[in-house]
Every structure is written in C-alpha cells, then in structure tokens.
Short mmCIF file of C-alpha atoms in Angstrom, two decimals:
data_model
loop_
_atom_site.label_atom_id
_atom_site.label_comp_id
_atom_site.label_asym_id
_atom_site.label_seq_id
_atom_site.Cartn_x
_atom_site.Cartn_y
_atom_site.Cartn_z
CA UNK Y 1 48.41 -31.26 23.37
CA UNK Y 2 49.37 -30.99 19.77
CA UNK Y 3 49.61 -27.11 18.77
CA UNK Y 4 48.84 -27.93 15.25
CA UNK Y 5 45.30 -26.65 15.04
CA UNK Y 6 45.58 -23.41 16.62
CA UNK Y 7 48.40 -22.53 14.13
CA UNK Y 8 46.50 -23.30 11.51
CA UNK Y 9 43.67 -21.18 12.26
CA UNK Y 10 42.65 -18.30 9.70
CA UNK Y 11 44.17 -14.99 11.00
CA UNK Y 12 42.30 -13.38 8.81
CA UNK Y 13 39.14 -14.87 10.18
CA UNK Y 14 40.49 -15.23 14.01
CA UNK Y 15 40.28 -11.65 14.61
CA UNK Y 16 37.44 -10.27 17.12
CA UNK Y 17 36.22 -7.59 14.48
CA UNK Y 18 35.78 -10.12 11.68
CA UNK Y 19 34.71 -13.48 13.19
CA UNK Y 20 31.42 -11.80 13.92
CA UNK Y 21 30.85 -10.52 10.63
CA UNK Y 22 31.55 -13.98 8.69
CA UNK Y 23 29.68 -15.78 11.45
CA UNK Y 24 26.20 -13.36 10.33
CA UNK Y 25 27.48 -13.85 7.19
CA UNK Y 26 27.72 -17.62 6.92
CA UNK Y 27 23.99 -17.85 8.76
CA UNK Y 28 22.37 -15.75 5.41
CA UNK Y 29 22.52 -15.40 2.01
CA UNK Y 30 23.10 -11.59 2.07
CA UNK Y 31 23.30 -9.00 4.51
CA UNK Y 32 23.46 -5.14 3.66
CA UNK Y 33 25.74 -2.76 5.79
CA UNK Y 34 22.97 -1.51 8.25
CA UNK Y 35 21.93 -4.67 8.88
CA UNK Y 36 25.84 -5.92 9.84
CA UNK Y 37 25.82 -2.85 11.46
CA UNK Y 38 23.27 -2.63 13.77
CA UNK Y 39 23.78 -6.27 14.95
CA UNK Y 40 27.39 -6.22 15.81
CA UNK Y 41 26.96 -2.61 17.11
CA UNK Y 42 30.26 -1.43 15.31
CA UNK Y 43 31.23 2.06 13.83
CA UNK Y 44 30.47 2.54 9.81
CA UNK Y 45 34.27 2.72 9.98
CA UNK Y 46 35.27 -0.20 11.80
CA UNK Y 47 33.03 -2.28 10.15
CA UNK Y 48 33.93 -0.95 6.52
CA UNK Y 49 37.81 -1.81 7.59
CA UNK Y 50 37.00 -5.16 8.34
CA UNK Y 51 34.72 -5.93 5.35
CA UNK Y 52 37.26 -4.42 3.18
CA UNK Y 53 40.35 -7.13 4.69
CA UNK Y 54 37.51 -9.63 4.59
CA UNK Y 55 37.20 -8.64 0.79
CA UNK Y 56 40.80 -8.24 -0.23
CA UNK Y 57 41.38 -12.04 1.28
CA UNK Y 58 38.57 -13.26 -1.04
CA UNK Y 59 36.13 -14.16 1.80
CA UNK Y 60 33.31 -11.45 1.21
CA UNK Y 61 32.13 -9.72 -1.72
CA UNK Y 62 30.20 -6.22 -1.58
CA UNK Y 63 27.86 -5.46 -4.14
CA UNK Y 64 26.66 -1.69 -4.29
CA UNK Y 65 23.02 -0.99 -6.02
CA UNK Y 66 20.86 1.52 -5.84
CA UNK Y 67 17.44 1.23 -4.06
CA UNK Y 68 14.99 4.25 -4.60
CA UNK Y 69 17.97 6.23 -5.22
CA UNK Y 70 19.38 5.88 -2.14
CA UNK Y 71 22.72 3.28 -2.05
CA UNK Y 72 22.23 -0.48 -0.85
CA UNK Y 73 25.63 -1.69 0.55
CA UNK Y 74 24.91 -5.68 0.66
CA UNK Y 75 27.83 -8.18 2.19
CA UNK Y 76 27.92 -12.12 1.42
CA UNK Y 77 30.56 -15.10 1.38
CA UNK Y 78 32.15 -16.00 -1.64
CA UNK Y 79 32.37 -19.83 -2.03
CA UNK Y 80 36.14 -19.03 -0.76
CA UNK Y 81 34.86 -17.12 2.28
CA UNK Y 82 32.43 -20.41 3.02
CA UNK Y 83 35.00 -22.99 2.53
CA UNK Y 84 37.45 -20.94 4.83
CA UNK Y 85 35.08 -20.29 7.87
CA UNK Y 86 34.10 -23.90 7.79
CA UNK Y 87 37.19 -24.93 7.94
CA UNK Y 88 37.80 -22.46 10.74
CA UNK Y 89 35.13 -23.88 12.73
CA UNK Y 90 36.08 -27.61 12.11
CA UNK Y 91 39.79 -26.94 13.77
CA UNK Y 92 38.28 -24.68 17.12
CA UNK Y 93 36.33 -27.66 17.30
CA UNK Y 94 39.56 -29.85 17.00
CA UNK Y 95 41.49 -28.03 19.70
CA UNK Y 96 37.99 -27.91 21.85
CA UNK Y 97 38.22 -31.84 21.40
CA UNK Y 98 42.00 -32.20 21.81
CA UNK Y 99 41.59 -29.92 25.31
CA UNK Y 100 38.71 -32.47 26.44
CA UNK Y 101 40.67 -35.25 25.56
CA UNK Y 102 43.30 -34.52 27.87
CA UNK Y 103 41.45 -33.62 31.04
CA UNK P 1 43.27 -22.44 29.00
CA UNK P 2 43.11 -23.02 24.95
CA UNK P 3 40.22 -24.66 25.71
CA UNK P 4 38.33 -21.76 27.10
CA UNK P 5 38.43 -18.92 24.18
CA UNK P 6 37.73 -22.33 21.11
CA UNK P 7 34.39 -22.96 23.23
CA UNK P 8 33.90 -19.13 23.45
CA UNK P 9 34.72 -18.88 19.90
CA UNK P 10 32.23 -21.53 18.94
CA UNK P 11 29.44 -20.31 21.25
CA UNK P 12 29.61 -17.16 19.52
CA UNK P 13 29.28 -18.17 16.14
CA UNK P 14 26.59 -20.31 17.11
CA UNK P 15 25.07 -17.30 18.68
CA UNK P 16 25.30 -15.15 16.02
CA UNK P 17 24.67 -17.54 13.01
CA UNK P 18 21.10 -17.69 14.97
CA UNK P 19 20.90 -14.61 15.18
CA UNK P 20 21.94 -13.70 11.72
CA UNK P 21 19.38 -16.27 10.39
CA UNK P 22 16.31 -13.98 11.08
CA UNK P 23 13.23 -14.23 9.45
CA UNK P 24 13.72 -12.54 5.82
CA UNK P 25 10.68 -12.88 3.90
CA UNK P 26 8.84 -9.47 2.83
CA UNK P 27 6.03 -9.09 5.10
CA UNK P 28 4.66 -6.25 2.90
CA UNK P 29 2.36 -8.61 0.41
CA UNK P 30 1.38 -10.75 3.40
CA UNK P 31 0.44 -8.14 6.12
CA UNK P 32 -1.81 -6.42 3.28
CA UNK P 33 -3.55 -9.17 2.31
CA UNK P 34 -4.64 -10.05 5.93
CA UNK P 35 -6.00 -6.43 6.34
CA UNK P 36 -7.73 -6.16 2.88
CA UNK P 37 -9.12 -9.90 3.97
CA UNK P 38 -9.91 -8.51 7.22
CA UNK P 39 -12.09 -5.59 5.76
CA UNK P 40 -13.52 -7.30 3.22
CA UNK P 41 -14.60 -9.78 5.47
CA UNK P 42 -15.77 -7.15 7.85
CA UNK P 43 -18.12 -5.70 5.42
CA UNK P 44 -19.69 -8.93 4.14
CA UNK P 45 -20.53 -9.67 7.45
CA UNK P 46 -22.07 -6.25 7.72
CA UNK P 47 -23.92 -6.76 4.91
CA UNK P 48 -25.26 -10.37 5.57
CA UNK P 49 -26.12 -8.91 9.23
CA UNK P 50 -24.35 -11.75 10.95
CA UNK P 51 -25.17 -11.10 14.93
CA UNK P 52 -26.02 -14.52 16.23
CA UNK P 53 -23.03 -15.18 18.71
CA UNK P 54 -22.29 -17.91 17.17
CA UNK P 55 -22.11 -17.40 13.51
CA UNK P 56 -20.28 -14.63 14.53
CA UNK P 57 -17.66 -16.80 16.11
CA UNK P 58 -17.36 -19.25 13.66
CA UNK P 59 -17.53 -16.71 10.67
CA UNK P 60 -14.02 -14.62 11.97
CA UNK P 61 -12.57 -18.32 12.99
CA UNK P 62 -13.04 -19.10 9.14
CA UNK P 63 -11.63 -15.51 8.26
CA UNK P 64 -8.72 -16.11 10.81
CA UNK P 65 -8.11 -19.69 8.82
CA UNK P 66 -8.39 -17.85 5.34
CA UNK P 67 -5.54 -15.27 6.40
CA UNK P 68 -3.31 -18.33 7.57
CA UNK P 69 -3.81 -19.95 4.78
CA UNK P 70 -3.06 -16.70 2.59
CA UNK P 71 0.42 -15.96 4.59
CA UNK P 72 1.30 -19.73 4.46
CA UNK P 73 0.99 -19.54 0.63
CA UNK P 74 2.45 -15.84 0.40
CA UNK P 75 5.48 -17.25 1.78
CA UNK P 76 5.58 -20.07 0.32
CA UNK P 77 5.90 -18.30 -3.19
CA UNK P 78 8.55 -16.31 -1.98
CA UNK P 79 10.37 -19.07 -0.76
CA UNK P 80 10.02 -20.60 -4.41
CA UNK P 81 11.00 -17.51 -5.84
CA UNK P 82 13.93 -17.04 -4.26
CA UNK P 83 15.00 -20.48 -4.69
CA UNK P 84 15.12 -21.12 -0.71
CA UNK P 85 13.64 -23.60 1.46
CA UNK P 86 10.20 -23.10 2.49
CA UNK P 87 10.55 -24.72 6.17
CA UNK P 88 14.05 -23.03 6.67
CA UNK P 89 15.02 -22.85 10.58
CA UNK P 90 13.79 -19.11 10.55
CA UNK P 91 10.30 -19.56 9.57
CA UNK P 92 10.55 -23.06 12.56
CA UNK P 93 11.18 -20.67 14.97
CA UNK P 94 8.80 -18.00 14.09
CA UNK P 95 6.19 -20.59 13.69
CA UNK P 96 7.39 -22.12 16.93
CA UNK P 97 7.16 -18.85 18.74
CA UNK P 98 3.81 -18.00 17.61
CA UNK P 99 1.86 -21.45 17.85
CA UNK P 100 1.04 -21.24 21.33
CA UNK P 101 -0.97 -18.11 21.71
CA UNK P 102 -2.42 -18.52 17.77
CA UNK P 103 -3.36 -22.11 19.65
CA UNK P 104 -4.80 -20.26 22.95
CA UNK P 105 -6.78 -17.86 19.97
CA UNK P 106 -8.27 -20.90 18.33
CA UNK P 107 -9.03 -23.00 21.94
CA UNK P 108 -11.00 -20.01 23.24
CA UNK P 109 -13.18 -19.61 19.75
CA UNK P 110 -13.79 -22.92 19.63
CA UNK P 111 -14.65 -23.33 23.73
CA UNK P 112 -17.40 -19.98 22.29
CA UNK P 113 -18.49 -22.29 20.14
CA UNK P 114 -19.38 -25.57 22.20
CA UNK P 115 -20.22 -23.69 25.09
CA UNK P 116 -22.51 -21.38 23.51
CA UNK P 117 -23.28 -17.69 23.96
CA UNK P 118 -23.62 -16.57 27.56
CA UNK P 119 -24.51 -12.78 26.58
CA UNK P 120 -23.60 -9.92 24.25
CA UNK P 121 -20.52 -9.43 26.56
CA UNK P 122 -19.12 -12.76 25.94
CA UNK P 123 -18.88 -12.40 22.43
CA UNK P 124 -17.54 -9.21 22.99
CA UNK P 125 -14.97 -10.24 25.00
CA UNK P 126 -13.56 -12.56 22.57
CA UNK P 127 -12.74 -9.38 20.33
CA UNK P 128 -10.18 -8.24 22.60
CA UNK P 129 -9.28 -12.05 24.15
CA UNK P 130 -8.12 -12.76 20.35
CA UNK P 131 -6.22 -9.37 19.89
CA UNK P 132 -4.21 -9.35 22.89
CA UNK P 133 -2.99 -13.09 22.20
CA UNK P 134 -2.27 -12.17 18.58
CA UNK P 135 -0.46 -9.49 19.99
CA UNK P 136 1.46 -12.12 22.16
CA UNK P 137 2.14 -14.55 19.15
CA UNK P 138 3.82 -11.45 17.21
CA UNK P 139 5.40 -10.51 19.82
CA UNK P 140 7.15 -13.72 20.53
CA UNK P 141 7.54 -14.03 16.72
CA UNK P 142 9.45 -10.51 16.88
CA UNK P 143 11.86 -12.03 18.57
CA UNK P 144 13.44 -13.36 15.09
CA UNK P 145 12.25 -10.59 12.56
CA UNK P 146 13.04 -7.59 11.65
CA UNK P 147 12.60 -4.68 13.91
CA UNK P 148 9.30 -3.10 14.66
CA UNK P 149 7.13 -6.71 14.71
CA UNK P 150 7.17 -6.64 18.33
CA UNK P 151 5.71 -3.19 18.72
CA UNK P 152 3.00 -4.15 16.59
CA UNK P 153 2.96 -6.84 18.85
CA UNK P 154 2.33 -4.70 21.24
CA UNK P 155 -0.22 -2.69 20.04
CA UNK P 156 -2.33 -5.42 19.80
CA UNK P 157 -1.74 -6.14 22.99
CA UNK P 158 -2.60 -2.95 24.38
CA UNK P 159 -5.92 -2.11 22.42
CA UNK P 160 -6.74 -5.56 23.60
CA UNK P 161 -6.26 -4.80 27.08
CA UNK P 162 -8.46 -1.57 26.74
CA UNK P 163 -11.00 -2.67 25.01
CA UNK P 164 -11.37 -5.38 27.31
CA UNK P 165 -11.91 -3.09 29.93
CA UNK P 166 -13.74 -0.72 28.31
CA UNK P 167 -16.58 -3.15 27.69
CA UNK P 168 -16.17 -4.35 31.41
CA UNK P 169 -17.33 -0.84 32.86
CA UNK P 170 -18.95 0.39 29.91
CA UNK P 171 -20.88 -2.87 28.93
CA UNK P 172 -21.39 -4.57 25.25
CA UNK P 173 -22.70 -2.59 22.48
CA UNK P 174 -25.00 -4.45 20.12
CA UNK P 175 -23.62 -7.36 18.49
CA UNK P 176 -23.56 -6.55 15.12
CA UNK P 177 -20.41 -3.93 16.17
CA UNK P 178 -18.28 -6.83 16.36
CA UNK P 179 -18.08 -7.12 13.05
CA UNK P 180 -17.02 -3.54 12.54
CA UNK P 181 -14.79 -3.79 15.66
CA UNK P 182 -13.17 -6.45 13.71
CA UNK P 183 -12.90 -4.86 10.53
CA UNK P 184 -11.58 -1.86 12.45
CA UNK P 185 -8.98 -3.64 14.71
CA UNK P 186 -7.42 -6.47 12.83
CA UNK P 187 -7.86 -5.54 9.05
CA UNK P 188 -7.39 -1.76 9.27
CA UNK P 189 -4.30 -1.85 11.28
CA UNK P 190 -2.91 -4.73 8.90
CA UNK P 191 -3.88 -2.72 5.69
CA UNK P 192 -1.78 0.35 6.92
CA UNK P 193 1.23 -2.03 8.21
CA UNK P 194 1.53 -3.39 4.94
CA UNK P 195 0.92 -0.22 3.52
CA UNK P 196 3.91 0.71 5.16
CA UNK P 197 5.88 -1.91 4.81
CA UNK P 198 5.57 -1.46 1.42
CA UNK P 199 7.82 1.70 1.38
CA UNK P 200 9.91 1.01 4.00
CA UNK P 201 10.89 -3.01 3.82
CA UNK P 202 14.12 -2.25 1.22
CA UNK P 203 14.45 1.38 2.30
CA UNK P 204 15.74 -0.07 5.68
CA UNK P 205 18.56 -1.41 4.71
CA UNK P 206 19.84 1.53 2.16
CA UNK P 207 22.84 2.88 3.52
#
C-alpha cells in the first residue's frame, strides 16, 4: 500500500479535538460557540484551544459581536479552511480506496 | 488496519456535517403568524357562527392550508434574504420528517368530510386527532432544529391525548366550542411560541 496519503494528511485538521469542529463547520455557514459547544460536548476551554490553532493555521475565523449586549462568539471556514478539509476528506477517501483495493 | 480509523474518520464527518446542517431559519416570524392566523381565524368563525360539522371541517382545513402556505413563503423570504437555497437538505429533511403525520392530519379531515358528520363527538374528536399528529410531525421535525421544537412537539401531543379523553367520558360540548377550542389550542400556543422565540432565537447562542 502506498503510504503517500496518510502522510499527507492535515495534522492540523487530523486531530480528534478539531476534525469535529471543521466537520460542523464545513456543514454551515456559521456556527457561534454554544452552538459548537453543545454539539461536540467539549469544555469552553478545550474548544477555545482548538478554535484558536484552527484560527492561527488560517482554517477558521471568529468574529465577536454583540447581541442585546450580551457577546456572540460565531466560528466559520475561511475559503483556506474549506479548501483544506476537502482536501482532507478526498485523501481518507484515497487510503479507504487504496485499503479496499488490496483486500 | 489503516483502513479502519479513514472509514471511521469519514463516517464521522458525515455524521456530523448532518448534524451540523440543522434547520436554521428563524422560526420567530413564522410560528407568530400561524397563531395570530389561528386566532383570527378563530374569531371569524365565531362571529359567522360556523357549527355545521362540516363547514367546520372544511373551514380549519382551509386555515391549516393558509398557515402552510404562510410558513412556506416566510421561509422562503428568508432563504432569499440570506442568499441561501430555499430547498437546502435541512428544510428536505424537516419537510420529510413532518409529511407523514401533516398527511395523516389532512386524510382524516378530508375522510370528515366525505363521510359526513356522525355526531357532535366526531367533530370533536378531530380537535384533538389533528393536535396530537401535529404534535407528532414537530416532533419528528425536532429531530433537525434547534432545541425545544420537540417539546412543543410534545405538548401538542399531550393536550391532544387529554382532550381526547376528556370528551370520551365527559362527552362533546356544543359545536360552536370548536372553534374556540381551536383558537385556544393551535393559535394561542403558536402566538406565545413566537412570542418567545422572538426574544430568545439570537439570545441562545450569546456566549
């Protein structure tokens, strides 16, 4: 089996904190914290670390507003972020097709 | 072996993209135009004394028909609005998940209809017949929106179930109360959902 693809996977991306959070991502426009939150069931501090790697590699951006004075935390993809999970999902489907291949 | 955690990989995006895509359209305008329909509705019946079976029927069919028609085009702004598609796979499934029981709703009005009145009681009974399978259609809608559409689910489900058996041991007041009854049970409760929607749809999300 060639090795190729799994090398090439996204660390960034291949993490079990972060996949989850670009996979809501990529299935929405927007999300805001609470929403990220209570669907991946994380910590407010676990889930700010990984947004935060997620933003510093150019995959998410955070936008902070105000909604009847209370803060609104919302989380989408950048183009980047997009353009890197599909890419992601194109090689697991490589190695998932290399693995068939050679049963 | 590599095999295994790619698939598991996939599956889990697929999972959660689905579940990520929910149902995102503000319910607030939608839910109080329903009730305010509903009431109005309510009272012009009242006032034209509608209390032959079925008139009575066919009237809250055509009410039922106006509020679909108001949520389709509701949402259908909003959609426009926000520059999205209007059939987008969250609004399939909710409109997949509801269909059947809206469907059972509309099959036993219009059965009411052919059939003809058998009785105060029958016509009765269709009051709580149609709110414990709206209840079931927002129920199984619930299933991908936001939190808090199921319960109202089942609430309708439950008042159904009562009322059903209320009239059962108690027997049918006079016809014209169905009117009220459905004034009372389907426009008041949606007036006061989107009343609180209203306030609380953003708030929600603040963090």
């Amino acid at each position: 089996m060639n090795p190729k693809p799994f090398f090439q996977l996204d660390r960034v991306i291949h993490e079990k904190g972060r996949l989850p959070i670009m996979s809501l991502l990529a299935a929405t426009p927007e999300l805001s914290f609470t929403e990220l939150r209570e669907a991946l069931k994380m910590t407010d501090g676990n889930l700010s670390m990984h947004i935060k790697t997620l933003q510093e590699a150019g995959f998410v951006s955070v936008t902070k507003t105000f909604h009847n004075q209370r803060p609104l935390t919302t989380c989408s993809l950048t183009p980047n972020g997009r353009r890197a999970f599909a890419g992601y999902i194109d090689l697991l489907e490589q190695i998932v097709r290399q693995a068939r291949d050679a049963e | 072996m590599e095999t295994d955690w790619a698939a598991k990989n996939l599956q889990v995006i697929r999972t959660l993209m689905e579940r990520g895509a929910v149902y995102r359209r503000a319910l607030a305008p939608v839910m109080g135009a329903i009730g305010l329909t509903g009431v109005v509705a309510a009272g012009v019946a009242g006032m034209l004394d509608l209390r032959a079976p079925r008139s009575l029927a066919a009237f809250w069919m055509g009410v039922a028909s106006l509020c679909l028609a108001e949520a389709f085009w509701l949402i259908r702004c909003q959609a426009l609005k926000d520059s999205e598609l209007f059939w987008s796979p969250p609004t399939r499934r909710v409109v997949q998940a509801a269909s059947p029981a809206f469907f059972a709703g509309f099959a036993a009005g219009l059965i009411f209809l052919v059939i003809g009145p058998g009785g105060p009681l029958a016509i009765w009974l269709l009051v709580p017949g149609w709110m414990a399978l709206y209840g079931c259609a927002l129920h199984a809608a619930g299933f991908f929106m936001p939190r808090g559409f199921k319960l109202f689910g089942w609430a309708f489900i439950g008042v159904g179930c009562l009322l059903g058996a209320a009239l059962c041991l108690i027997g049918p007041p006079p016809v014209i109360g169905v009117n009220w009854a459905m004034g009372a049970l389907f426009g008041a409760p949606h007036l006061a959902y989107g009343v609180y929607l209203y306030f609380t749809e953003k708030d929600r999300n603040a963090t």
